[in-house]
Amino acid sequence: MTKPSWQDFGTHDESAYPELWDGVIGAWAPCLGPTGSRLHDHSRRNNWGTLNNMVLATDWILSDGQYALEFDGVDNGDYVEALPLNLIGPFTISFWIKLGDINQTFKYIFSRVAANDNDYSIIYGYVSQSLEFYSGRFSGTNPRTNSAITIPDTKWHHIAYSYRPGEWSGYRDGVRVFSNAVTFTLTMSAGAEFYFATFRPLASRLLGALDDIKFRSRGLNANQIAAEYQLGRGGMYQRRRHPSRRYRPEPPTFQAAWARGSNVLLGFQQP
C-alpha cells in the first residue's frame, strides 16, 4: 500500500499557499490517500495517528471523489489516537466533517482528555444538530458560551474555531457563525490523551467521516479561513509551481538583418 508522507505534498516551504502553513502544529489529510493503520501528520512534527478498531478495507472511504476516514459511532468501536497537542495562547482548529446522522447526540470530534475531563474538545450534539467547543480547564471566559455551529445535513462541511485574545470565532464553510469578544486561557494537563472521533476509547463515538484536519498555534482571521475553505479538502497541500524559462523561437518568416547577409539596411529584405 502506498504510504504518502509530508515529502510528497506541499508544506510551508513549497506550498502554493505558504501563509496558511504558518503555525501548523498538526495536519492530517486522509484525502491524500490511504496510509494503512497510521494517519500521517503532514506538519513535519511526526505526530502520526494510530487507527484503532478500524477496518482498513472499508474505513478508508472515497467520498466526493476523495478519500476520508469514516467512523462507525459504536461504543468500543473505531477511533484515532495521537500525541496530545498543546493549545496555549492563540490557536485555530479546522477540519472537514460529514455526519452520518444529524440527530446523534454527545459525540466527540476531538478531545484532549486527562483525569476524565477535557483540556479541550469539540462535541456534536450538546446542542441539537450543533457543534460546540468545550473545556473543563480554563481561566477567563468559558469558551463554550455561544460557541455553537449548526450542521444541518449530512453533506461535507468545513468547520473552523479560531481564537485570538479578545476574539473567539467559529466558521462553517468559510462564513463566520459567531464572534465573541472574550479572553481565556486553556490549561494543558500532564498525562493527557488525544483522540479523534471519541471522548476516550469507551464511549461518545462519532458516526461520520473526517478529513483535512489542522491544528495551528495562531488564530486565523476571516479571510484566511475563507481561503482555506475555498481550496477544498486537501487544497492547501498543492505545491508551488516553478515553471522553467523557455526559449521562444522567432517566427520562421522573420530573419534578423545581421543574419541575412552583408551591406543591407535594417528592415529591408535582401534581394
PDB file of C-alpha atoms in Angstrom:
ATOM      1  CA  MET A   1       0.000   0.000   0.000  1.00  0.00           C
ATOM      2  CA  THR A   2       1.265   3.473  -0.845  1.00  0.00           C
ATOM      3  CA  LYS A   3       2.315   5.426   2.216  1.00  0.00           C
ATOM      4  CA  PRO A   4       2.448   9.129   1.416  1.00  0.00           C
ATOM      5  CA  SER A   5       4.357  11.393   3.753  1.00  0.00           C
ATOM      6  CA  TRP A   6       4.814  15.123   4.038  1.00  0.00           C
ATOM      7  CA  GLN A   7       7.639  14.988   1.485  1.00  0.00           C
ATOM      8  CA  ASP A   8       5.097  14.034  -1.188  1.00  0.00           C
ATOM      9  CA  PHE A   9       2.959  17.133  -0.806  1.00  0.00           C
ATOM     10  CA  GLY A  10       3.162  20.866  -0.274  1.00  0.00           C
ATOM     11  CA  THR A  11       4.394  22.164   3.091  1.00  0.00           C
ATOM     12  CA  HIS A  12       5.244  25.662   4.270  1.00  0.00           C
ATOM     13  CA  ASP A  13       8.453  25.580   2.228  1.00  0.00           C
ATOM     14  CA  GLU A  14       6.954  24.507  -1.080  1.00  0.00           C
ATOM     15  CA  SER A  15       3.207  25.061  -0.796  1.00  0.00           C
ATOM     16  CA  ALA A  16       1.329  27.265  -3.201  1.00  0.00           C
ATOM     17  CA  TYR A  17      -0.258  28.765  -0.046  1.00  0.00           C
ATOM     18  CA  PRO A  18       2.615  29.175   2.450  1.00  0.00           C
ATOM     19  CA  GLU A  19       0.780  31.789   4.528  1.00  0.00           C
ATOM     20  CA  LEU A  20      -1.770  29.149   5.556  1.00  0.00           C
ATOM     21  CA  TRP A  21       1.010  26.897   6.870  1.00  0.00           C
ATOM     22  CA  ASP A  22       2.224  29.393   9.454  1.00  0.00           C
ATOM     23  CA  GLY A  23       1.691  27.992  12.940  1.00  0.00           C
ATOM     24  CA  VAL A  24       0.584  24.493  11.851  1.00  0.00           C
ATOM     25  CA  ILE A  25       1.322  22.024  14.679  1.00  0.00           C
ATOM     26  CA  GLY A  26      -0.737  19.105  13.387  1.00  0.00           C
ATOM     27  CA  ALA A  27      -2.068  18.294   9.917  1.00  0.00           C
ATOM     28  CA  TRP A  28      -3.821  15.062   8.978  1.00  0.00           C
ATOM     29  CA  ALA A  29      -5.287  14.648   5.492  1.00  0.00           C
ATOM     30  CA  PRO A  30      -6.920  11.304   4.687  1.00  0.00           C
ATOM     31  CA  CYS A  31      -7.862  12.796   1.298  1.00  0.00           C
ATOM     32  CA  LEU A  32      -4.226  12.409   0.216  1.00  0.00           C
ATOM     33  CA  GLY A  33      -4.680   8.646   0.187  1.00  0.00           C
ATOM     34  CA  PRO A  34      -4.859   5.604   2.471  1.00  0.00           C
ATOM     35  CA  THR A  35      -1.856   5.096   4.758  1.00  0.00           C
ATOM     36  CA  GLY A  36      -2.842   1.826   6.406  1.00  0.00           C
ATOM     37  CA  SER A  37      -3.203   1.752  10.166  1.00  0.00           C
ATOM     38  CA  ARG A  38      -1.388   5.066  10.665  1.00  0.00           C
ATOM     39  CA  LEU A  39      -2.690   8.525   9.838  1.00  0.00           C
ATOM     40  CA  HIS A  40       0.228  10.641   8.695  1.00  0.00           C
ATOM     41  CA  ASP A  41       0.956  14.031  10.210  1.00  0.00           C
ATOM     42  CA  HIS A  42       1.952  16.439   7.432  1.00  0.00           C
ATOM     43  CA  SER A  43       3.093  19.178   9.811  1.00  0.00           C
ATOM     44  CA  ARG A  44       6.620  17.669   9.917  1.00  0.00           C
ATOM     45  CA  ARG A  45       6.170  17.005  13.640  1.00  0.00           C
ATOM     46  CA  ASN A  46       5.720  13.269  13.028  1.00  0.00           C
ATOM     47  CA  ASN A  47       2.645  13.053  15.254  1.00  0.00           C
ATOM     48  CA  TRP A  48       1.139  10.166  13.336  1.00  0.00           C
ATOM     49  CA  GLY A  49      -2.262   8.976  14.486  1.00  0.00           C
ATOM     50  CA  THR A  50      -2.955   5.321  15.200  1.00  0.00           C
ATOM     51  CA  LEU A  51      -6.170   3.833  13.828  1.00  0.00           C
ATOM     52  CA  ASN A  52      -7.872   1.666  16.444  1.00  0.00           C
ATOM     53  CA  ASN A  53     -10.557  -0.967  15.795  1.00  0.00           C
ATOM     54  CA  MET A  54     -10.844   0.245  12.209  1.00  0.00           C
ATOM     55  CA  VAL A  55     -11.278  -1.969   9.157  1.00  0.00           C
ATOM     56  CA  LEU A  56      -8.714  -0.650   6.698  1.00  0.00           C
ATOM     57  CA  ALA A  57     -10.533  -2.012   3.651  1.00  0.00           C
ATOM     58  CA  THR A  58     -13.760  -0.140   4.439  1.00  0.00           C
ATOM     59  CA  ASP A  59     -12.983   2.758   6.796  1.00  0.00           C
ATOM     60  CA  TRP A  60     -10.735   4.482   4.262  1.00  0.00           C
ATOM     61  CA  ILE A  61     -13.631   5.620   2.094  1.00  0.00           C
ATOM     62  CA  LEU A  62     -13.991   7.515  -1.159  1.00  0.00           C
ATOM     63  CA  SER A  63     -16.395  10.409  -0.736  1.00  0.00           C
ATOM     64  CA  ASP A  64     -16.986  13.121  -3.327  1.00  0.00           C
ATOM     65  CA  GLY A  65     -14.005  11.792  -5.256  1.00  0.00           C
ATOM     66  CA  GLN A  66     -11.528  11.951  -2.361  1.00  0.00           C
ATOM     67  CA  TYR A  67     -10.520   9.677   0.468  1.00  0.00           C
ATOM     68  CA  ALA A  68     -11.638  10.259   4.056  1.00  0.00           C
ATOM     69  CA  LEU A  69     -11.740   8.330   7.319  1.00  0.00           C
ATOM     70  CA  GLU A  70     -15.163   7.029   8.326  1.00  0.00           C
ATOM     71  CA  PHE A  71     -16.137   6.241  11.932  1.00  0.00           C
ATOM     72  CA  ASP A  72     -18.976   3.906  12.889  1.00  0.00           C
ATOM     73  CA  GLY A  73     -20.297   5.665  16.009  1.00  0.00           C
ATOM     74  CA  VAL A  74     -20.374   2.446  18.017  1.00  0.00           C
ATOM     75  CA  ASP A  75     -19.138   2.465  21.619  1.00  0.00           C
ATOM     76  CA  ASN A  76     -15.915   0.466  21.834  1.00  0.00           C
ATOM     77  CA  GLY A  77     -15.701   0.965  18.076  1.00  0.00           C
ATOM     78  CA  ASP A  78     -13.210   2.857  15.907  1.00  0.00           C
ATOM     79  CA  TYR A  79     -11.174   5.973  16.695  1.00  0.00           C
ATOM     80  CA  VAL A  80      -7.761   7.564  16.110  1.00  0.00           C
ATOM     81  CA  GLU A  81      -5.221   8.313  18.835  1.00  0.00           C
ATOM     82  CA  ALA A  82      -2.272  10.706  18.549  1.00  0.00           C
ATOM     83  CA  LEU A  83       0.031  12.573  20.899  1.00  0.00           C
ATOM     84  CA  PRO A  84      -1.728  15.458  22.666  1.00  0.00           C
ATOM     85  CA  LEU A  85      -1.351  18.920  21.174  1.00  0.00           C
ATOM     86  CA  ASN A  86      -0.866  21.946  23.405  1.00  0.00           C
ATOM     87  CA  LEU A  87      -3.158  24.896  22.726  1.00  0.00           C
ATOM     88  CA  ILE A  88      -1.615  27.708  24.744  1.00  0.00           C
ATOM     89  CA  GLY A  89      -2.409  31.213  23.606  1.00  0.00           C
ATOM     90  CA  PRO A  90      -3.883  31.827  20.127  1.00  0.00           C
ATOM     91  CA  PHE A  91      -4.986  28.770  18.141  1.00  0.00           C
ATOM     92  CA  THR A  92      -7.101  27.541  15.250  1.00  0.00           C
ATOM     93  CA  ILE A  93      -8.712  24.140  14.765  1.00  0.00           C
ATOM     94  CA  SER A  94     -10.088  23.468  11.286  1.00  0.00           C
ATOM     95  CA  PHE A  95     -11.425  20.312   9.678  1.00  0.00           C
ATOM     96  CA  TRP A  96     -13.922  18.836   7.214  1.00  0.00           C
ATOM     97  CA  ILE A  97     -16.766  16.728   8.597  1.00  0.00           C
ATOM     98  CA  LYS A  98     -19.564  14.676   7.067  1.00  0.00           C
ATOM     99  CA  LEU A  99     -22.067  13.452   9.647  1.00  0.00           C
ATOM    100  CA  GLY A 100     -23.659  10.041   9.331  1.00  0.00           C
ATOM    101  CA  ASP A 101     -26.706  11.251  11.290  1.00  0.00           C
ATOM    102  CA  ILE A 102     -27.553  14.840  12.228  1.00  0.00           C
ATOM    103  CA  ASN A 103     -29.611  13.630  15.204  1.00  0.00           C
ATOM    104  CA  GLN A 104     -26.789  11.848  17.046  1.00  0.00           C
ATOM    105  CA  THR A 105     -26.025  13.375  20.444  1.00  0.00           C
ATOM    106  CA  PHE A 106     -22.988  13.902  22.646  1.00  0.00           C
ATOM    107  CA  LYS A 107     -20.420  12.752  20.078  1.00  0.00           C
ATOM    108  CA  TYR A 108     -16.793  13.848  20.284  1.00  0.00           C
ATOM    109  CA  ILE A 109     -14.963  15.076  17.194  1.00  0.00           C
ATOM    110  CA  PHE A 110     -11.679  15.754  19.019  1.00  0.00           C
ATOM    111  CA  SER A 111     -10.715  15.503  22.656  1.00  0.00           C
ATOM    112  CA  ARG A 112      -7.648  16.105  24.780  1.00  0.00           C
ATOM    113  CA  VAL A 113      -8.531  14.270  27.959  1.00  0.00           C
ATOM    114  CA  ALA A 114      -6.920  13.874  31.394  1.00  0.00           C
ATOM    115  CA  ALA A 115      -8.414  12.654  34.668  1.00  0.00           C
ATOM    116  CA  ASN A 116     -11.773  12.088  32.959  1.00  0.00           C
ATOM    117  CA  ASP A 117     -12.245  15.702  31.854  1.00  0.00           C
ATOM    118  CA  ASN A 118     -11.312  17.748  28.810  1.00  0.00           C
ATOM    119  CA  ASP A 119      -8.468  20.189  28.437  1.00  0.00           C
ATOM    120  CA  TYR A 120     -10.368  20.935  25.236  1.00  0.00           C
ATOM    121  CA  SER A 121     -12.757  19.155  22.901  1.00  0.00           C
ATOM    122  CA  ILE A 122     -15.210  19.694  20.074  1.00  0.00           C
ATOM    123  CA  ILE A 123     -18.503  17.908  20.610  1.00  0.00           C
ATOM    124  CA  TYR A 124     -21.541  17.368  18.414  1.00  0.00           C
ATOM    125  CA  GLY A 125     -24.982  17.197  20.000  1.00  0.00           C
ATOM    126  CA  TYR A 126     -24.644  19.056  23.288  1.00  0.00           C
ATOM    127  CA  VAL A 127     -26.966  21.437  21.460  1.00  0.00           C
ATOM    128  CA  SER A 128     -29.236  19.763  18.919  1.00  0.00           C
ATOM    129  CA  GLN A 129     -27.579  19.447  15.472  1.00  0.00           C
ATOM    130  CA  SER A 130     -24.681  21.672  16.522  1.00  0.00           C
ATOM    131  CA  LEU A 131     -21.003  21.538  17.340  1.00  0.00           C
ATOM    132  CA  GLU A 132     -19.638  23.204  20.445  1.00  0.00           C
ATOM    133  CA  PHE A 133     -16.168  23.861  21.811  1.00  0.00           C
ATOM    134  CA  TYR A 134     -15.762  22.655  25.384  1.00  0.00           C
ATOM    135  CA  SER A 135     -13.076  22.888  28.044  1.00  0.00           C
ATOM    136  CA  GLY A 136     -13.215  21.745  31.648  1.00  0.00           C
ATOM    137  CA  ARG A 137      -9.946  23.519  32.428  1.00  0.00           C
ATOM    138  CA  PHE A 138      -9.648  27.193  31.566  1.00  0.00           C
ATOM    139  CA  SER A 139      -9.245  30.633  33.069  1.00  0.00           C
ATOM    140  CA  GLY A 140     -11.173  33.676  31.920  1.00  0.00           C
ATOM    141  CA  THR A 141     -14.393  33.426  29.926  1.00  0.00           C
ATOM    142  CA  ASN A 142     -15.880  29.984  29.329  1.00  0.00           C
ATOM    143  CA  PRO A 143     -15.085  29.230  25.653  1.00  0.00           C
ATOM    144  CA  ARG A 144     -18.171  27.043  25.346  1.00  0.00           C
ATOM    145  CA  THR A 145     -20.518  30.026  25.757  1.00  0.00           C
ATOM    146  CA  ASN A 146     -22.062  30.943  22.390  1.00  0.00           C
ATOM    147  CA  SER A 147     -19.721  28.563  20.507  1.00  0.00           C
ATOM    148  CA  ALA A 148     -22.425  26.535  18.728  1.00  0.00           C
ATOM    149  CA  ILE A 149     -22.064  25.874  14.992  1.00  0.00           C
ATOM    150  CA  THR A 150     -25.071  24.178  13.406  1.00  0.00           C
ATOM    151  CA  ILE A 151     -24.607  21.349  10.910  1.00  0.00           C
ATOM    152  CA  PRO A 152     -27.991  20.936   9.227  1.00  0.00           C
ATOM    153  CA  ASP A 153     -27.372  17.937   6.944  1.00  0.00           C
ATOM    154  CA  THR A 154     -25.089  15.016   6.124  1.00  0.00           C
ATOM    155  CA  LYS A 155     -23.024  16.824   3.488  1.00  0.00           C
ATOM    156  CA  TRP A 156     -19.347  17.764   3.800  1.00  0.00           C
ATOM    157  CA  HIS A 157     -18.758  20.972   5.760  1.00  0.00           C
ATOM    158  CA  HIS A 158     -15.616  22.912   6.609  1.00  0.00           C
ATOM    159  CA  ILE A 159     -15.508  23.934  10.277  1.00  0.00           C
ATOM    160  CA  ALA A 160     -13.048  26.264  11.991  1.00  0.00           C
ATOM    161  CA  TYR A 161     -12.653  27.582  15.528  1.00  0.00           C
ATOM    162  CA  SER A 162     -10.199  30.470  15.805  1.00  0.00           C
ATOM    163  CA  TYR A 163      -9.006  32.184  18.978  1.00  0.00           C
ATOM    164  CA  ARG A 164      -7.027  35.377  19.227  1.00  0.00           C
ATOM    165  CA  PRO A 165      -7.026  37.175  22.611  1.00  0.00           C
ATOM    166  CA  GLY A 166     -10.183  39.252  22.637  1.00  0.00           C
ATOM    167  CA  GLU A 167     -11.706  37.460  19.621  1.00  0.00           C
ATOM    168  CA  TRP A 168     -13.203  33.952  19.668  1.00  0.00           C
ATOM    169  CA  SER A 169     -14.850  32.961  16.386  1.00  0.00           C
ATOM    170  CA  GLY A 170     -16.438  29.978  14.685  1.00  0.00           C
ATOM    171  CA  TYR A 171     -16.910  29.350  10.956  1.00  0.00           C
ATOM    172  CA  ARG A 172     -18.880  26.981   8.750  1.00  0.00           C
ATOM    173  CA  ASP A 173     -17.952  26.735   5.071  1.00  0.00           C
ATOM    174  CA  GLY A 174     -15.849  29.879   5.217  1.00  0.00           C
ATOM    175  CA  VAL A 175     -18.577  32.046   6.767  1.00  0.00           C
ATOM    176  CA  ARG A 176     -18.341  33.337  10.320  1.00  0.00           C
ATOM    177  CA  VAL A 177     -21.116  31.918  12.504  1.00  0.00           C
ATOM    178  CA  PHE A 178     -20.188  33.589  15.787  1.00  0.00           C
ATOM    179  CA  SER A 179     -17.670  36.120  17.081  1.00  0.00           C
ATOM    180  CA  ASN A 180     -17.274  36.676  20.812  1.00  0.00           C
ATOM    181  CA  ALA A 181     -15.159  39.449  22.314  1.00  0.00           C
ATOM    182  CA  VAL A 182     -13.649  37.310  25.081  1.00  0.00           C
ATOM    183  CA  THR A 183     -10.309  36.245  26.513  1.00  0.00           C
ATOM    184  CA  PHE A 184      -9.481  32.853  28.002  1.00  0.00           C
ATOM    185  CA  THR A 185      -6.563  30.506  28.571  1.00  0.00           C
ATOM    186  CA  LEU A 186      -6.769  26.724  28.320  1.00  0.00           C
ATOM    187  CA  THR A 187      -4.930  24.536  30.824  1.00  0.00           C
ATOM    188  CA  MET A 188      -2.871  21.692  29.372  1.00  0.00           C
ATOM    189  CA  SER A 189      -2.811  18.777  31.821  1.00  0.00           C
ATOM    190  CA  ALA A 190       0.100  16.396  32.262  1.00  0.00           C
ATOM    191  CA  GLY A 191      -0.565  12.851  31.120  1.00  0.00           C
ATOM    192  CA  ALA A 192      -3.336  13.861  28.724  1.00  0.00           C
ATOM    193  CA  GLU A 193      -4.532  11.705  25.822  1.00  0.00           C
ATOM    194  CA  PHE A 194      -5.652  12.934  22.418  1.00  0.00           C
ATOM    195  CA  TYR A 195      -8.332  11.350  20.238  1.00  0.00           C
ATOM    196  CA  PHE A 196     -10.275  11.812  17.023  1.00  0.00           C
ATOM    197  CA  ALA A 197     -13.927  10.677  16.996  1.00  0.00           C
ATOM    198  CA  THR A 198     -14.200   9.698  20.662  1.00  0.00           C
ATOM    199  CA  PHE A 199     -14.023  11.057  24.212  1.00  0.00           C
ATOM    200  CA  ARG A 200     -11.976   8.114  25.351  1.00  0.00           C
ATOM    201  CA  PRO A 201     -11.866   4.588  23.932  1.00  0.00           C
ATOM    202  CA  LEU A 202     -15.071   3.836  25.862  1.00  0.00           C
ATOM    203  CA  ALA A 203     -17.921   5.989  24.631  1.00  0.00           C
ATOM    204  CA  SER A 204     -19.280   9.036  22.776  1.00  0.00           C
ATOM    205  CA  ARG A 205     -18.046   7.888  19.358  1.00  0.00           C
ATOM    206  CA  LEU A 206     -18.719   9.897  16.217  1.00  0.00           C
ATOM    207  CA  LEU A 207     -20.843   8.483  13.414  1.00  0.00           C
ATOM    208  CA  GLY A 208     -19.456  10.175  10.328  1.00  0.00           C
ATOM    209  CA  ALA A 209     -16.305  10.982   8.359  1.00  0.00           C
ATOM    210  CA  LEU A 210     -13.400  13.381   8.944  1.00  0.00           C
ATOM    211  CA  ASP A 211     -10.845  14.871   6.583  1.00  0.00           C
ATOM    212  CA  ASP A 212      -8.149  17.546   6.291  1.00  0.00           C
ATOM    213  CA  ILE A 213      -7.678  18.263   9.997  1.00  0.00           C
ATOM    214  CA  LYS A 214      -5.356  21.088  11.025  1.00  0.00           C
ATOM    215  CA  PHE A 215      -4.342  22.460  14.409  1.00  0.00           C
ATOM    216  CA  ARG A 216      -2.481  25.785  14.497  1.00  0.00           C
ATOM    217  CA  SER A 217      -0.777  27.748  17.232  1.00  0.00           C
ATOM    218  CA  ARG A 218      -2.162  31.012  15.868  1.00  0.00           C
ATOM    219  CA  GLY A 219      -5.599  32.414  15.255  1.00  0.00           C
ATOM    220  CA  LEU A 220      -6.555  32.713  11.590  1.00  0.00           C
ATOM    221  CA  ASN A 221      -8.616  35.689  10.505  1.00  0.00           C
ATOM    222  CA  ALA A 222     -11.835  35.540   8.499  1.00  0.00           C
ATOM    223  CA  ASN A 223     -10.122  35.977   5.126  1.00  0.00           C
ATOM    224  CA  GLN A 224      -7.641  33.173   5.812  1.00  0.00           C
ATOM    225  CA  ILE A 225     -10.347  30.757   6.888  1.00  0.00           C
ATOM    226  CA  ALA A 226     -12.437  31.633   3.835  1.00  0.00           C
ATOM    227  CA  ALA A 227      -9.378  30.975   1.659  1.00  0.00           C
ATOM    228  CA  GLU A 228      -8.817  27.570   3.261  1.00  0.00           C
ATOM    229  CA  TYR A 229     -12.451  26.658   2.665  1.00  0.00           C
ATOM    230  CA  GLN A 230     -12.279  27.748  -0.977  1.00  0.00           C
ATOM    231  CA  LEU A 231      -9.263  25.475  -1.520  1.00  0.00           C
ATOM    232  CA  GLY A 232     -11.403  22.466  -0.566  1.00  0.00           C
ATOM    233  CA  ARG A 233     -10.339  19.218   1.028  1.00  0.00           C
ATOM    234  CA  GLY A 234      -6.578  18.869   0.687  1.00  0.00           C
ATOM    235  CA  GLY A 235      -6.199  22.055  -1.334  1.00  0.00           C
ATOM    236  CA  MET A 236      -3.533  23.505   0.937  1.00  0.00           C
ATOM    237  CA  TYR A 237      -1.185  20.656   0.001  1.00  0.00           C
ATOM    238  CA  GLN A 238      -0.786  21.863  -3.563  1.00  0.00           C
ATOM    239  CA  ARG A 239       2.839  22.551  -4.431  1.00  0.00           C
ATOM    240  CA  ARG A 240       4.044  25.890  -5.666  1.00  0.00           C
ATOM    241  CA  ARG A 241       4.687  25.745  -9.397  1.00  0.00           C
ATOM    242  CA  HIS A 242       8.125  26.624 -10.656  1.00  0.00           C
ATOM    243  CA  PRO A 243       7.783  26.992 -14.436  1.00  0.00           C
ATOM    244  CA  SER A 244      11.115  26.931 -16.196  1.00  0.00           C
ATOM    245  CA  ARG A 245      12.034  29.729 -18.550  1.00  0.00           C
ATOM    246  CA  ARG A 246      11.614  28.536 -22.075  1.00  0.00           C
ATOM    247  CA  TYR A 247      13.304  29.839 -25.200  1.00  0.00           C
ATOM    248  CA  ARG A 248      10.683  31.005 -27.631  1.00  0.00           C
ATOM    249  CA  PRO A 249      11.985  30.899 -31.209  1.00  0.00           C
ATOM    250  CA  GLU A 250      11.175  33.743 -33.509  1.00  0.00           C
ATOM    251  CA  PRO A 251       8.636  33.145 -36.276  1.00  0.00           C
ATOM    252  CA  PRO A 252      10.214  31.357 -39.259  1.00  0.00           C
ATOM    253  CA  THR A 253       9.279  34.183 -41.626  1.00  0.00           C
ATOM    254  CA  PHE A 254      11.444  36.650 -39.719  1.00  0.00           C
ATOM    255  CA  GLN A 255      15.184  36.914 -40.274  1.00  0.00           C
ATOM    256  CA  ALA A 256      17.288  39.464 -38.480  1.00  0.00           C
ATOM    257  CA  ALA A 257      19.149  41.859 -40.750  1.00  0.00           C
ATOM    258  CA  TRP A 258      22.552  40.881 -39.372  1.00  0.00           C
ATOM    259  CA  ALA A 259      21.843  37.266 -40.302  1.00  0.00           C
ATOM    260  CA  ARG A 260      20.616  37.862 -43.846  1.00  0.00           C
ATOM    261  CA  GLY A 261      23.812  38.941 -45.405  1.00  0.00           C
ATOM    262  CA  SER A 262      26.032  41.950 -45.569  1.00  0.00           C
ATOM    263  CA  ASN A 263      25.596  45.588 -46.550  1.00  0.00           C
ATOM    264  CA  VAL A 264      21.794  45.713 -46.150  1.00  0.00           C
ATOM    265  CA  LEU A 265      19.714  48.263 -44.356  1.00  0.00           C
ATOM    266  CA  LEU A 266      17.976  47.167 -41.217  1.00  0.00           C
ATOM    267  CA  GLY A 267      14.379  46.398 -42.040  1.00  0.00           C
ATOM    268  CA  PHE A 268      14.877  45.912 -45.752  1.00  0.00           C
ATOM    269  CA  GLN A 269      14.626  42.476 -47.349  1.00  0.00           C
ATOM    270  CA  GLN A 270      17.731  41.222 -49.094  1.00  0.00           C
ATOM    271  CA  PRO A 271      17.142  40.608 -52.830  1.00  0.00           C
TER     272      PRO A 271
END
